[in-house]
mmCIF file of C-alpha atoms in Angstrom:
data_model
loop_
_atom_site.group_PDB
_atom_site.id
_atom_site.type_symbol
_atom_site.label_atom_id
_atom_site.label_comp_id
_atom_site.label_asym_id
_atom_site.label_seq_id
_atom_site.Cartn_x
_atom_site.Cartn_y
_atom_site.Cartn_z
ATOM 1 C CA UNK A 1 -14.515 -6.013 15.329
ATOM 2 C CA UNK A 2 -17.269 -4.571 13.089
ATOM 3 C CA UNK A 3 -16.653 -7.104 10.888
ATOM 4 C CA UNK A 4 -15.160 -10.677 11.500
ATOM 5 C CA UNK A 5 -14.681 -12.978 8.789
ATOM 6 C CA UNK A 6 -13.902 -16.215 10.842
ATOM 7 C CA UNK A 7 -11.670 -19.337 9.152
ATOM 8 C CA UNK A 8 -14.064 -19.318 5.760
ATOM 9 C CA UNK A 9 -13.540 -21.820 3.794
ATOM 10 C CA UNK A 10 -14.868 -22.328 0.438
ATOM 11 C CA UNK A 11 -14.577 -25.053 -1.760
ATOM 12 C CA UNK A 12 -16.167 -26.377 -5.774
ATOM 13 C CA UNK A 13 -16.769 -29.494 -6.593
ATOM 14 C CA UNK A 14 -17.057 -30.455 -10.516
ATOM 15 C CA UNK A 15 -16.456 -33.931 -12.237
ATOM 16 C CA UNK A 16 -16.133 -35.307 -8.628
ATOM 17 C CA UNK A 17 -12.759 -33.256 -7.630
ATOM 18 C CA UNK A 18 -13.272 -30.493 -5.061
ATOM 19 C CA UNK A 19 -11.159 -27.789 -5.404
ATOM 20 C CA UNK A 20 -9.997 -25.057 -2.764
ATOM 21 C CA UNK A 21 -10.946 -21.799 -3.938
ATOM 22 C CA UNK A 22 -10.208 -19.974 0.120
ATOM 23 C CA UNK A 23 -8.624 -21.297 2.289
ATOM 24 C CA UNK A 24 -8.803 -20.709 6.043
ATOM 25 C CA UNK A 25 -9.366 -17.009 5.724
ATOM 26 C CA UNK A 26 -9.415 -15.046 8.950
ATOM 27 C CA UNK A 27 -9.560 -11.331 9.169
ATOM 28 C CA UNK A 28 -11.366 -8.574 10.753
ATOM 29 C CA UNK A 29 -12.517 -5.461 9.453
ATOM 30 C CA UNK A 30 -12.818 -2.059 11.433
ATOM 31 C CA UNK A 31 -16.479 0.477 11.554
ATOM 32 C CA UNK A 32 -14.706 3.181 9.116
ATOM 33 C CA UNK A 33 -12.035 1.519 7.450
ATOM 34 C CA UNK A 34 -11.317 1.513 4.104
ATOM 35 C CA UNK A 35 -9.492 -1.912 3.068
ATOM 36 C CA UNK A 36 -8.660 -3.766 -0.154
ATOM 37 C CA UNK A 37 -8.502 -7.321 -1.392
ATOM 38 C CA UNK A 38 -5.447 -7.327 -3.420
ATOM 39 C CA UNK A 39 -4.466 -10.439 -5.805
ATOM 40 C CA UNK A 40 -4.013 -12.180 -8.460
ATOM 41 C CA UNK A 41 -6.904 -13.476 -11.188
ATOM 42 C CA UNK A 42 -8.262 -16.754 -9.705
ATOM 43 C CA UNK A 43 -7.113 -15.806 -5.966
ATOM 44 C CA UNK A 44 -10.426 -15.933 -4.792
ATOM 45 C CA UNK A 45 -10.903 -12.434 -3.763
ATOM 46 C CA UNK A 46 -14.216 -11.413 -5.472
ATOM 47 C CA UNK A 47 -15.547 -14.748 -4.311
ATOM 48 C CA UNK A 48 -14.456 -13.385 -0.424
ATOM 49 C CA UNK A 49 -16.700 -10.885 -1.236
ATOM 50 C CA UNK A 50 -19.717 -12.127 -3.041
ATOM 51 C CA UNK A 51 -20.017 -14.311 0.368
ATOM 52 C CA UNK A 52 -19.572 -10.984 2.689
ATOM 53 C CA UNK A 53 -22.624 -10.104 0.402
ATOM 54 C CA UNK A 54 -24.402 -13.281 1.098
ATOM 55 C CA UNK A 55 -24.499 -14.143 -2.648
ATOM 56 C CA UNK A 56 -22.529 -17.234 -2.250
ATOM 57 C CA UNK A 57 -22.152 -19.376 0.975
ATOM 58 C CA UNK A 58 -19.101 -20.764 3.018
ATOM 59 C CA UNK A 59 -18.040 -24.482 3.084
ATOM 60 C CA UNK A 60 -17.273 -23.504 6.070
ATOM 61 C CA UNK A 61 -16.294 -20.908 8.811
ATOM 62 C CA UNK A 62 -18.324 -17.325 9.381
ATOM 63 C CA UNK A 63 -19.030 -14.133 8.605
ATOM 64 C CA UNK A 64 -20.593 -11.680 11.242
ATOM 65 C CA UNK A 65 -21.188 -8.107 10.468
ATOM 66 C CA UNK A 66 -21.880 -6.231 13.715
ATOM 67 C CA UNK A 67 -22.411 -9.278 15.466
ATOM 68 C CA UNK A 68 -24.905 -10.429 13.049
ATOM 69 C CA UNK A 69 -24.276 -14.015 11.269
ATOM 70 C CA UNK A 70 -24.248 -13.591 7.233
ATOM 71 C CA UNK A 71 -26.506 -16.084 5.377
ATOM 72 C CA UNK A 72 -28.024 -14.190 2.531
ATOM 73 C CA UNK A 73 -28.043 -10.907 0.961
ATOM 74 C CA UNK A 74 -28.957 -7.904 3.046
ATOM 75 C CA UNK A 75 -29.684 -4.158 3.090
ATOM 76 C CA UNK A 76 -27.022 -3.610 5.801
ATOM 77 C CA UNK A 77 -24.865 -4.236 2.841
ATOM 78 C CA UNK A 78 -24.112 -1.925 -0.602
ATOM 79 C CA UNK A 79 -22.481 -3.899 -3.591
ATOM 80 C CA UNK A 80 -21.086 -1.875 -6.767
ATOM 81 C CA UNK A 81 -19.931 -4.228 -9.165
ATOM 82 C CA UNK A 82 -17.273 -3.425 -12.390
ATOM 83 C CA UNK A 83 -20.464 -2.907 -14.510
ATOM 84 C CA UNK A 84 -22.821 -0.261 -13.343
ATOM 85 C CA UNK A 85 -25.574 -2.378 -13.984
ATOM 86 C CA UNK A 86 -28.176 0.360 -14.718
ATOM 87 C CA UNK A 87 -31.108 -0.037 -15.387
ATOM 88 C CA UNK A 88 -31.358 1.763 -19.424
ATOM 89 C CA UNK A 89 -34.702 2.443 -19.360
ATOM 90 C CA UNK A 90 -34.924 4.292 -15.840
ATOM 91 C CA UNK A 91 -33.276 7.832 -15.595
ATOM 92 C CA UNK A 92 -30.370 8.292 -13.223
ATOM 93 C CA UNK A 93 -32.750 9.346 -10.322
ATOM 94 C CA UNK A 94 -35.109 6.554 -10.967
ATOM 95 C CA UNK A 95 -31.988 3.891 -10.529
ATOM 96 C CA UNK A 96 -30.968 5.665 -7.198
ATOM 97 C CA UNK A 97 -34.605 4.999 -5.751
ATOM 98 C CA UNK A 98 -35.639 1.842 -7.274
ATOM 99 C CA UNK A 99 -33.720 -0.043 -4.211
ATOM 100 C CA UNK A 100 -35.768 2.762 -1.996
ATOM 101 C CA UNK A 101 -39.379 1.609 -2.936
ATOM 102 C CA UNK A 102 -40.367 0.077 -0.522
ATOM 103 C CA UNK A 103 -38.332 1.291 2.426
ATOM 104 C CA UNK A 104 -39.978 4.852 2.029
ATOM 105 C CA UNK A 105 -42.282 7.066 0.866
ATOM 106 C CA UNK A 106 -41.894 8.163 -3.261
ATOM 107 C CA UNK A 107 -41.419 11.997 -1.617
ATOM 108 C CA UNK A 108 -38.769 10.230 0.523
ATOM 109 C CA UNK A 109 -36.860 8.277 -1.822
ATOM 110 C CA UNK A 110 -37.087 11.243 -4.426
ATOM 111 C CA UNK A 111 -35.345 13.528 -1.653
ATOM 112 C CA UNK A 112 -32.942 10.388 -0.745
ATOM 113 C CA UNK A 113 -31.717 10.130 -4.095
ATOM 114 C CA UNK A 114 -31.210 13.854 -4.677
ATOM 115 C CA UNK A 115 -28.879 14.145 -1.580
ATOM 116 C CA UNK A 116 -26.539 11.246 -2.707
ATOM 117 C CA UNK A 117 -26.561 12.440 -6.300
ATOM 118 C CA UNK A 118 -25.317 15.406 -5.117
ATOM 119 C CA UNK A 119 -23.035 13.946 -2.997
ATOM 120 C CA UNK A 120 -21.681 12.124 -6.021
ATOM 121 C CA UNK A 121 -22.155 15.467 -8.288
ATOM 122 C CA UNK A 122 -24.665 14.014 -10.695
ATOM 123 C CA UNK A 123 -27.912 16.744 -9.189
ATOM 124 C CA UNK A 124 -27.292 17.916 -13.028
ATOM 125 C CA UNK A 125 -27.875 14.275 -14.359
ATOM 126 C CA UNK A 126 -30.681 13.286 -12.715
ATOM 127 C CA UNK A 127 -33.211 13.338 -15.806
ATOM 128 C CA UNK A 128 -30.530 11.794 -18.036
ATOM 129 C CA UNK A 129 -30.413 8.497 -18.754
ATOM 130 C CA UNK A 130 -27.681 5.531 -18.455
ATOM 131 C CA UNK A 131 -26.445 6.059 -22.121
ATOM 132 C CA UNK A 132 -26.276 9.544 -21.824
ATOM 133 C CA UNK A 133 -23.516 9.649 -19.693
ATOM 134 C CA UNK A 134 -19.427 8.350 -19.281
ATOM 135 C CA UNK A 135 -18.676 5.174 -17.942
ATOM 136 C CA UNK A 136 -17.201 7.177 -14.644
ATOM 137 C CA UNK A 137 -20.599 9.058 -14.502
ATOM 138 C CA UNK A 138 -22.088 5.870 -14.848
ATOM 139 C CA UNK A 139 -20.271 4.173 -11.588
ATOM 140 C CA UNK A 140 -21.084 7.293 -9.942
ATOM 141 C CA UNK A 141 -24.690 6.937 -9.696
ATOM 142 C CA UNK A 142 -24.227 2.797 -8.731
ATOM 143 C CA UNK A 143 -22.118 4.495 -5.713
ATOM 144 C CA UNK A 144 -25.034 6.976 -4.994
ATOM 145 C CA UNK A 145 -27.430 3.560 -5.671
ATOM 146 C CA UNK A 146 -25.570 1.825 -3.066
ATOM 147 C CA UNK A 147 -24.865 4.708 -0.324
ATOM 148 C CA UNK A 148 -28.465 5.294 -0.618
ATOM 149 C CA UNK A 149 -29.807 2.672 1.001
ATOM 150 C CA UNK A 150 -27.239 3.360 3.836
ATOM 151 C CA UNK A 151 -25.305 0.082 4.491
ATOM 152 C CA UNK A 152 -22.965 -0.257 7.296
ATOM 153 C CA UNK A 153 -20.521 -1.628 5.046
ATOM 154 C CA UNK A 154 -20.114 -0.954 1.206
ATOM 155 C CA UNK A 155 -18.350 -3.759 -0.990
ATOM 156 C CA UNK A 156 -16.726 -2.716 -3.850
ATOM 157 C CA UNK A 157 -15.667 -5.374 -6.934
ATOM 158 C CA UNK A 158 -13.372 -3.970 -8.865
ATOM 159 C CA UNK A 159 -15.084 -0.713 -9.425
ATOM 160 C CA UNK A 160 -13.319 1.075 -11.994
ATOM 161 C CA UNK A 161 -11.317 -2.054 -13.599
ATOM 162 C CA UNK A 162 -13.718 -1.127 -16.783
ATOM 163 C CA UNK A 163 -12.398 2.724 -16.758
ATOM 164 C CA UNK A 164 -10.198 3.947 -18.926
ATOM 165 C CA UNK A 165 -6.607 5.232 -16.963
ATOM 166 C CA UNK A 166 -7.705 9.303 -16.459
ATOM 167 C CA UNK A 167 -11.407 8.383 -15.666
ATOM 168 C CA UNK A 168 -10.039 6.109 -12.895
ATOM 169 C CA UNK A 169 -7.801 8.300 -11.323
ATOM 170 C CA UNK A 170 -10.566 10.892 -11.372
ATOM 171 C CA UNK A 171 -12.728 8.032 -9.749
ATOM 172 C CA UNK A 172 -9.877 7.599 -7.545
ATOM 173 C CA UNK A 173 -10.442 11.065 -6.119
ATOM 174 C CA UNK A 174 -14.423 11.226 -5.952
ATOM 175 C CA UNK A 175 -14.260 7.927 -3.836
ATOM 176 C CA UNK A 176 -11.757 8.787 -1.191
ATOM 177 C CA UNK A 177 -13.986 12.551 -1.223
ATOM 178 C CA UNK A 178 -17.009 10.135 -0.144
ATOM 179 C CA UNK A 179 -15.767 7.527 1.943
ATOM 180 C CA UNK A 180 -13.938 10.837 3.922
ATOM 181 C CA UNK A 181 -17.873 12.140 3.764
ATOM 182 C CA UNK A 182 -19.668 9.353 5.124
ATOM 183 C CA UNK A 183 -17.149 7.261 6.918
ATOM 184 C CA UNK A 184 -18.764 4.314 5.519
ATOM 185 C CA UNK A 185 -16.975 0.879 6.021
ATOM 186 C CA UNK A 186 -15.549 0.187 2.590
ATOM 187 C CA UNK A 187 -14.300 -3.628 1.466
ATOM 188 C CA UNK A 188 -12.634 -3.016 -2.453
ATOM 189 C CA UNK A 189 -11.805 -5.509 -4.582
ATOM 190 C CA UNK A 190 -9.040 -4.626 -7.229
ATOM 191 C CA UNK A 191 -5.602 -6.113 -8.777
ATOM 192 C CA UNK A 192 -3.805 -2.747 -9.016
ATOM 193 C CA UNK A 193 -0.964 -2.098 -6.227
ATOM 194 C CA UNK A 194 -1.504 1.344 -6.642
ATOM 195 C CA UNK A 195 -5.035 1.603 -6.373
ATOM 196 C CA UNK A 196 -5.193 -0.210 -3.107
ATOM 197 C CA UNK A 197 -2.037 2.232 -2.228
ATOM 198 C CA UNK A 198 -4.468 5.214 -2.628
ATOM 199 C CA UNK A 199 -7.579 4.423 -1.808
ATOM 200 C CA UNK A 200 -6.705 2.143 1.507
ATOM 201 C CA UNK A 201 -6.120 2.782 5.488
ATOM 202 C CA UNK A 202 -5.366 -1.441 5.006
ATOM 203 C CA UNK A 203 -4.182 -4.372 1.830
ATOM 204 C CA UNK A 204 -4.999 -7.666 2.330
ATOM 205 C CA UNK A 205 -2.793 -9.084 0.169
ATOM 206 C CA UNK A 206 -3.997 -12.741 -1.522
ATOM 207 C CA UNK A 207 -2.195 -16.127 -2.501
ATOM 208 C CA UNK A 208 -3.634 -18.360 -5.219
ATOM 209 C CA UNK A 209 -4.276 -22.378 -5.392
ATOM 210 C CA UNK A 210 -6.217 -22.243 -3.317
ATOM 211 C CA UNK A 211 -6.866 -18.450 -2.305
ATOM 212 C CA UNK A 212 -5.402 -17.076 1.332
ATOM 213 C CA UNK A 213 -4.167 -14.764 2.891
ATOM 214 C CA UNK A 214 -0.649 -13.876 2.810
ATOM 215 C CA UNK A 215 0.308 -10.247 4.210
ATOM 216 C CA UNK A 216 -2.089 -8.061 5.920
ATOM 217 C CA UNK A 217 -0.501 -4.655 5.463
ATOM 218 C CA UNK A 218 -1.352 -1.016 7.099
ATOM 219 C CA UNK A 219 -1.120 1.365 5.236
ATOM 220 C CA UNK A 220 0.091 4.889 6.975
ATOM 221 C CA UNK A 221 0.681 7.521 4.426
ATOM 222 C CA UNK A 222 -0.937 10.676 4.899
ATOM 223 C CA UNK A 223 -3.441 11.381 2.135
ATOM 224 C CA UNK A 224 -4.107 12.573 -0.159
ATOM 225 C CA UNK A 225 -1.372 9.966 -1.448
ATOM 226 C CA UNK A 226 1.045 11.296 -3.940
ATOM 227 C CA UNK A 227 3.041 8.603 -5.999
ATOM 228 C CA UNK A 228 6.414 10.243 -6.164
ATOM 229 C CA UNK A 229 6.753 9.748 -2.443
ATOM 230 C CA UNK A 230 9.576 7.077 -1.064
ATOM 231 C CA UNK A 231 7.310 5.029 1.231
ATOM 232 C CA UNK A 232 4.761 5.067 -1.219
ATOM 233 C CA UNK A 233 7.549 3.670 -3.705
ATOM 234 C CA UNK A 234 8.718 1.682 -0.948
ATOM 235 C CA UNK A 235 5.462 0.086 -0.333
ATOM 236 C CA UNK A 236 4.338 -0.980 -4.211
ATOM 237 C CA UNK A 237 7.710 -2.617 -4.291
ATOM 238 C CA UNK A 238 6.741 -4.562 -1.130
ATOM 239 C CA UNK A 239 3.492 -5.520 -2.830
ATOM 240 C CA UNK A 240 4.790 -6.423 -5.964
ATOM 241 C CA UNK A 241 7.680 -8.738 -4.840
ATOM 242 C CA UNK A 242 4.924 -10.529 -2.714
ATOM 243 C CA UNK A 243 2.696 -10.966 -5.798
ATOM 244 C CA UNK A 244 5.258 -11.912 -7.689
ATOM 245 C CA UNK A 245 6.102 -15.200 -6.035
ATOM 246 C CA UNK A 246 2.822 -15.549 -6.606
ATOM 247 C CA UNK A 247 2.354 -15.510 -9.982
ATOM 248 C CA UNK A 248 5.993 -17.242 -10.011
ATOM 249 C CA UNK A 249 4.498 -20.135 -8.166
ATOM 250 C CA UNK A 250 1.999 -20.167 -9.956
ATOM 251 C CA UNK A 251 3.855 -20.703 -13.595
ATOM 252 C CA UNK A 252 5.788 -23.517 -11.986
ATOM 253 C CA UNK A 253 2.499 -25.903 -11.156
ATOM 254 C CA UNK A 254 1.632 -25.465 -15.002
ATOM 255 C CA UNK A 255 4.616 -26.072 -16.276
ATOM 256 C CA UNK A 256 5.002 -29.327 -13.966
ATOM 257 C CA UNK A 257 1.357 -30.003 -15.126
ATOM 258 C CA UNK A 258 2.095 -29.917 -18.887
ATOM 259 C CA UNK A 259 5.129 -31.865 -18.443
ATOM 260 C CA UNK A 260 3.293 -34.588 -16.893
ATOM 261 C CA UNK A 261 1.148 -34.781 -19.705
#
């Protein structure tokens, strides 16, 4: 597989307790696929990922990404994060090459950027700066900032969790358009069912205390995915019943907790 995430483990400790934040988390990842980390808060999932990006490290277990063992951060991987994390003083073409300095030429990176702001259909926006533009327009160009540097694998934390509910539907759209495009690998963190519906070929579904993994689900719906559709219907209610017992679970351990007090 392109990439293996192999038994990871990761645990905290604080005032001499360690705590279990994954646990035993084995899955695989195809070159081209498109798959989500689904969960509840505290599951774990965007800590999955900030080790995939080599921004925090395993107690234990691996991560290889074609064959190559993860330790720290790399430019074989792309990270967009719920913020755009612009930088405001730098206009939108200037944020797309600033990761491109010194990988290429200024005449390079200039006609890098231009290519995946078009791709993302900002070429109008690219003397504008950060504040200038719509949150959606803003994620846009961290996609183009990302793709840019061409990473085999792009990891997504909940992207458009800041967006309001027609900007992310619209968002919905423009990503599927690129990851069709580029056939990038694409890792997305989120806690909507029905963003991981659209958006996914599979849903890892997550468990909390401590975070694994508890349904690996493909997803076969022809796309683009309309939500009016039975299996589509079908499928959320899967999802949601499995989350559920989750959050069920959960509410039970606190409740035994406070009584104990």
């Amino acid at each position: 597989m392109f990439l293996e995430i192999n038994h990871v483990n990761k645990q905290y400790k604080k005032d001499k307790q360690t705590n279990d934040v994954l646990v035993d988390i084995d899955t695989s990842v195809a070159e081209g696929e498109f798959v989500s980390i689904l969960g509840p808060s505290g599951c774990g999932k965007s800590t999955l990922l900030s080790i995939v990006a080599g921004l925090d490290q395993v107690t234990s277990g691996e991560i290889r990404l074609d064959g190559k063992l993860i330790k720290k951060p790399g430019k074989d991987r792309g990270m967009v994060f719920q913020q755009a994390a612009l930088f405001p003083w730098l206009t939108v073409e200037d944020n797309v090459i600033f990761p491109l300095r010194k990988e290429m030429t200024k005449k390079e990176a200039q006609k890098r950027a231009q290519e995946y702001l078009q791709m993302v259909q900002l070429s109008n926006s690219a003397k504008q700066y950060p504040h200038e533009l719509s949150g959606g327009m803003q994620q846009r160009v961290a996609i183009a900032r990302a793709l840019a540097m061409n990473p085999k694998v792009l990891l997504m934390d909940e992207p458009f969790g800041a967006l309001d509910e027609q900007t992310r539907a619209r968002m919905h759209v423009e990503l599927e358009r690129i990851w069709l495009e580029t056939k990038k690998t694409i890792l997305f963190v989120t806690h909507s069912i029905s963003e991981s519906i659209k958006l996914s070929d599979r849903i890892i579904v997550m468990g909390t205390r401590p975070g694994t993994i508890i349904a690996d689900i493909q997803v076969e719906l022809p796309r683009p995915r309309r939500f009016d559709q039975k299996e589509t219907i079908q499928l959320e209610k899967q999802i949601n019943q499995l989350l559920k017992k989750e959050i069920d679970k959960v509410v039970e351990e606190e409740l035994a907790y406070a009584a104990n007090q």
